[in-house]
């Protein structure tokens, strides 16, 4: 099944989205510098059970890159769900998208049935990180898709080949402001408040390998559960920050089981 594409207005910003599948609504929120199509491999195994909507966050993919303002966070996600008239969708997000999903579930919990959070960037050292000199990001737009794919394969050898086309495309599309690393993203720095406010069942998926970039630690996962009894957790020992890309089969099983319950 191919993606059907469209555009909508989210808080005055033009948002591009992709849609496929049949059944219950499921909205997917991607991570920083990715795009909505980066969910394509997961969509192929869920599309017979879910009406899947994946959208490009502002500054990403084919969505608008506004000259002013920050990242839209949960408010943009709420606008997407409202504009499309989705009835109690489930939400699934990765990294920045996981923080966005958690933020939305605190802002308007009555709109959603449940949320799944794949390694949100919840940590307590953001102030120190922001004060460190930032390594310049590669100039992806100066490279061909083939060159970006090759770099991705060298960096992430555990990923399935199907992950790389959309991932490479997204790198060339990202148009974040020059200081985007220093900008506050809703649901991240104030993650404890975000967790406490989640008003629907939530599944926190984390990787067990810090060497592969896993962010959420066992301690933070435990604290999230203490802050909110609705939060359940699952750890994938061999995966890093990109849990679904490095532990695809058990990830799909965990996601499917949770969605079947809620």
C-alpha positions in Angstrom: 0.0 0.0 0.0 1.3 3.4 -0.9 1.2 6.6 1.1 -1.5 9.1 0.3 -0.3 12.6 0.9 -1.9 15.9 2.0 -1.4 19.2 3.7 -3.1 21.0 6.6 -2.8 24.0 8.8 -1.4 23.5 12.3 -1.2 26.7 14.3 -0.5 28.8 11.3 2.1 26.4 9.9 1.6 24.3 6.8 2.1 20.6 7.7 2.6 17.8 5.2 1.2 14.4 6.1 1.1 10.8 4.8 -1.7 8.3 5.3 -2.3 4.6 4.6 -4.1 1.6 6.0 -7.5 0.8 7.4 -8.9 0.5 10.9 -8.2 2.3 14.1 -6.4 5.7 13.8 -2.7 5.7 14.7 -0.6 8.9 14.5 3.2 8.7 14.2 5.6 11.5 15.2 9.2 11.2 13.9 12.4 12.2 15.5 14.7 15.2 14.9 15.9 15.5 11.3 13.7 12.5 10.2 10.5 12.8 8.3 7.1 11.1 8.2 8.2 8.5 5.7 10.8 7.2 8.1 7.9 5.2 9.6 7.4 3.3 6.3 8.8 -0.1 7.4 6.6 -0.1 10.5 3.6 1.0 8.5 3.9 -2.0 6.2 3.2 -4.4 9.1 0.5 -2.3 10.7 -1.5 -1.0 7.8 -4.0 -3.9 7.7 -5.1 -3.0 11.3 -4.6 0.8 11.5 -5.4 4.0 9.7 -1.9 5.4 9.9 -1.1 9.1 9.8 2.5 10.1 9.8 3.3 13.8 9.5 6.4 15.9 8.8 7.1 18.2 11.9 7.7 21.9 11.1 11.2 22.4 9.7 11.2 18.8 8.5 10.3 16.9 5.3 7.8 18.8 3.1 6.3 20.9 6.0 6.8 24.6 6.3 9.9 26.0 8.0 8.7 29.2 9.6 11.1 32.1 10.0 10.1 32.7 13.6 9.0 30.5 16.5 10.2 27.2 17.8 9.3 23.6 17.4 5.6 23.0 17.6 5.5 20.1 20.0 2.3 18.7 21.2 0.3 21.7 20.1 1.0 20.9 16.4 0.1 17.2 17.0 -3.2 18.2 18.5 -3.8 20.4 15.5 -3.1 17.5 13.1 -5.5 15.2 14.9 -8.2 17.9 15.1 -7.8 19.0 11.4 -8.1 15.4 10.2 -11.1 14.6 12.5 -9.4 11.5 14.0 -11.5 9.7 16.6 -9.5 8.8 19.7 -6.3 7.9 17.9 -3.3 6.1 19.5 -0.1 8.1 19.3 3.4 6.7 18.7 6.5 8.9 18.6 10.3 8.5 18.5 12.9 10.8 20.2 11.7 14.4 19.6 8.4 12.8 18.4 8.1 10.8 21.6 8.4 14.0 23.6 5.8 15.6 21.3 3.4 12.7 21.9 3.9 12.9 25.7 3.3 16.7 25.6 0.1 16.3 23.5 -1.2 13.6 25.9 -0.9 16.1 28.8 -2.4 19.0 26.9 -5.5 17.2 25.5 -5.7 13.7 26.9 -9.4 13.4 26.1 -8.5 13.3 22.4 -6.4 10.2 22.5 -6.7 6.5 23.5 -3.1 5.7 24.5 0.5 6.7 23.7 3.8 4.9 22.9 7.1 6.7 23.5 10.2 5.4 21.8 13.3 6.7 23.7 12.3 10.3 24.3 15.3 12.6 25.0 14.6 12.7 28.7 17.8 13.5 30.7 18.9 15.8 33.4 22.0 17.3 31.8 20.6 19.5 29.1 22.0 22.7 30.5 25.5 21.2 30.4 25.0 19.9 26.9 23.9 23.2 25.6 27.0 24.9 27.0 29.3 22.5 25.2 30.6 23.4 21.7 28.4 21.8 19.1 29.9 19.7 16.4 28.6 21.1 13.1 26.1 18.8 11.4 27.1 17.4 8.0 26.0 19.4 5.0 23.6 16.7 3.8 22.3 18.8 1.0 25.8 18.8 -0.6 25.7 15.0 -0.8 23.7 12.7 -3.1 21.1 10.3 -1.7 23.5 7.4 -2.4 26.3 9.1 -0.4 24.0 9.7 2.5 22.8 6.1 2.4 26.3 4.9 2.4 27.1 7.0 5.5 24.0 5.7 7.2 24.9 2.1 6.6 28.4 2.6 7.9 27.1 4.3 11.1 24.1 2.0 11.7 24.9 -1.5 10.3 22.1 -3.1 12.3 19.4 -1.2 10.4 17.4 -3.0 7.7 18.1 -1.7 4.1 14.5 -0.5 3.9 15.1 2.1 6.6 17.7 4.1 4.6 15.9 5.7 1.6 13.5 7.8 3.7 16.1 8.5 6.3 18.5 9.8 3.6 15.8 11.9 2.0 14.9 13.4 5.4 18.5 14.6 6.0 18.4 16.7 2.8 15.0 18.1 3.7 15.7 19.3 7.2 15.6 23.1 7.4 15.9 23.8 11.1 17.1 27.2 12.3 20.9 27.5 12.7 20.6 27.4 16.5 18.1 24.5 16.6 20.2 22.5 19.0 19.8 25.3 21.6 16.1 25.8 21.2 13.6 24.4 23.7 11.5 21.6 22.5 8.3 21.1 24.4 8.3 17.9 26.6 12.0 17.5 26.8 13.7 19.8 29.3 10.6 19.8 31.6 10.2 16.0 31.1 9.0 15.3 34.7 6.1 17.7 34.3 5.4 16.2 30.9 5.3 12.7 32.3 3.1 13.6 35.3 0.6 15.2 33.0 0.1 12.2 30.6 -3.6 11.4 31.0 -3.9 8.1 29.1 -2.1 4.7 29.2 1.5 5.1 28.1 4.2 2.6 27.0 7.8 3.8 27.3 10.2 1.9 25.0 13.9 2.3 25.7 17.1 0.8 24.4 19.6 -0.9 26.7 22.7 0.0 24.8 24.2 3.4 25.6 26.9 2.6 23.1 24.2 2.9 20.4 22.9 6.1 21.8 20.1 5.0 24.1 19.0 8.0 26.1 16.3 6.9 28.6 18.1 5.1 31.5 16.7 2.5 33.8 16.6 5.2 36.5 14.7 7.7 34.4 12.3 5.0 33.3 11.7 4.0 36.9 11.1 7.6 37.9 8.6 8.1 35.0 6.6 5.2 36.5 6.8 6.8 40.0 5.6 10.1 38.6 2.6 8.5 36.7 1.0 5.2 37.3 -0.3 5.0 33.8 3.3 4.6 32.4 4.5 1.1 31.6 8.1 0.4 30.4 9.9 -2.1 28.2 13.6 -2.4 27.5 15.3 -3.8 24.4 18.8 -4.8 25.6 20.6 -4.8 22.2 19.0 -1.6 20.9 20.1 2.0 21.2 18.2 5.2 20.5 16.6 3.8 17.4 14.8 1.0 19.1 12.5 0.0 16.2 15.4 0.1 13.7 17.6 -2.2 15.8 15.0 -4.5 17.4 12.3 -4.5 14.9 10.5 -7.8 15.6 10.3 -7.5 19.4 9.4 -3.8 19.0 6.5 -4.6 16.7 5.3 -7.3 19.2 5.4 -4.9 22.1 3.6 -2.1 20.2 0.9 -4.5 18.9 0.3 -6.0 22.3 -0.1 -2.6 23.9 -2.4 -1.3 21.2 -4.5 -4.4 21.5 -5.0 -3.7 25.2 -5.8 0.0 24.8 
